[in-house]
């Protein structure tokens, strides 16, 4: 069973009672993970923002000599 976090109601929902549309985050494997959805999203956003700042400070491209090859 999957769990979902409803951002409108602040409630955890299951596959059986999940709201439709943009108001749910998930799926999560546990109810506890779903309950922490907003905190998790906030932390990920902070991480991505930091990575974007680092990328921009490097000039938006890999350092000279770096390659994926």
mmCIF file of C-alpha atoms in Angstrom:
data_model
loop_
_atom_site.group_PDB
_atom_site.id
_atom_site.type_symbol
_atom_site.label_atom_id
_atom_site.label_comp_id
_atom_site.label_asym_id
_atom_site.label_seq_id
_atom_site.Cartn_x
_atom_site.Cartn_y
_atom_site.Cartn_z
ATOM 1 C CA UNK A 1 0.000 0.000 0.000
ATOM 2 C CA UNK A 2 1.160 3.527 -0.754
ATOM 3 C CA UNK A 3 0.638 6.625 1.348
ATOM 4 C CA UNK A 4 0.041 10.179 0.171
ATOM 5 C CA UNK A 5 0.154 13.589 1.865
ATOM 6 C CA UNK A 6 -2.708 15.961 1.105
ATOM 7 C CA UNK A 7 -1.362 19.529 1.188
ATOM 8 C CA UNK A 8 -4.869 21.008 1.427
ATOM 9 C CA UNK A 9 -6.005 19.020 4.466
ATOM 10 C CA UNK A 10 -2.651 18.126 6.052
ATOM 11 C CA UNK A 11 -3.798 14.517 6.263
ATOM 12 C CA UNK A 12 -2.136 11.299 5.171
ATOM 13 C CA UNK A 13 -4.194 9.311 2.692
ATOM 14 C CA UNK A 14 -3.921 5.780 1.345
ATOM 15 C CA UNK A 15 -4.451 4.405 -2.140
ATOM 16 C CA UNK A 16 -8.039 3.654 -1.138
ATOM 17 C CA UNK A 17 -8.971 7.209 -0.099
ATOM 18 C CA UNK A 18 -6.424 9.296 -2.021
ATOM 19 C CA UNK A 19 -7.605 12.624 -3.327
ATOM 20 C CA UNK A 20 -7.069 13.294 -6.990
ATOM 21 C CA UNK A 21 -5.166 16.125 -8.495
ATOM 22 C CA UNK A 22 -2.391 18.421 -7.483
ATOM 23 C CA UNK A 23 -3.179 18.470 -3.758
ATOM 24 C CA UNK A 24 -1.333 15.223 -2.948
ATOM 25 C CA UNK A 25 2.375 14.451 -2.629
ATOM 26 C CA UNK A 26 3.630 10.909 -2.936
ATOM 27 C CA UNK A 27 3.555 8.035 -3.085
ATOM 28 C CA UNK A 28 5.441 7.169 0.091
ATOM 29 C CA UNK A 29 6.180 3.703 1.419
ATOM 30 C CA UNK A 30 5.126 4.478 4.983
ATOM 31 C CA UNK A 31 2.640 6.683 6.758
ATOM 32 C CA UNK A 32 5.504 8.384 8.616
ATOM 33 C CA UNK A 33 7.240 9.288 5.338
ATOM 34 C CA UNK A 34 3.993 10.749 4.016
ATOM 35 C CA UNK A 35 3.488 12.765 7.203
ATOM 36 C CA UNK A 36 6.979 14.244 6.733
ATOM 37 C CA UNK A 37 6.333 15.112 3.066
ATOM 38 C CA UNK A 38 6.473 18.891 3.446
ATOM 39 C CA UNK A 39 9.672 18.756 5.474
ATOM 40 C CA UNK A 40 11.222 16.395 2.921
ATOM 41 C CA UNK A 41 10.181 18.653 0.042
ATOM 42 C CA UNK A 42 11.600 21.696 1.837
ATOM 43 C CA UNK A 43 14.961 19.975 2.427
ATOM 44 C CA UNK A 44 15.176 18.795 -1.180
ATOM 45 C CA UNK A 45 14.379 22.289 -2.448
ATOM 46 C CA UNK A 46 17.131 23.756 -0.268
ATOM 47 C CA UNK A 47 19.580 21.143 -1.592
ATOM 48 C CA UNK A 48 18.639 21.814 -5.213
ATOM 49 C CA UNK A 49 18.885 25.590 -4.672
ATOM 50 C CA UNK A 50 22.376 25.119 -3.223
ATOM 51 C CA UNK A 51 23.401 22.954 -6.173
ATOM 52 C CA UNK A 52 22.030 25.604 -8.563
ATOM 53 C CA UNK A 53 24.049 28.322 -6.800
ATOM 54 C CA UNK A 54 27.194 26.173 -7.030
ATOM 55 C CA UNK A 55 26.520 25.525 -10.716
ATOM 56 C CA UNK A 56 26.026 29.226 -11.431
ATOM 57 C CA UNK A 57 29.177 30.173 -9.511
ATOM 58 C CA UNK A 58 31.160 27.792 -11.738
ATOM 59 C CA UNK A 59 29.803 29.564 -14.788
ATOM 60 C CA UNK A 60 27.031 27.108 -15.546
ATOM 61 C CA UNK A 61 29.253 24.432 -16.981
ATOM 62 C CA UNK A 62 31.598 21.696 -15.865
ATOM 63 C CA UNK A 63 35.128 22.730 -15.012
ATOM 64 C CA UNK A 64 37.673 22.529 -17.819
ATOM 65 C CA UNK A 65 38.794 18.994 -18.388
ATOM 66 C CA UNK A 66 35.737 17.425 -16.775
ATOM 67 C CA UNK A 67 33.797 15.020 -18.909
ATOM 68 C CA UNK A 68 31.284 12.247 -18.592
ATOM 69 C CA UNK A 69 33.275 9.994 -20.904
#
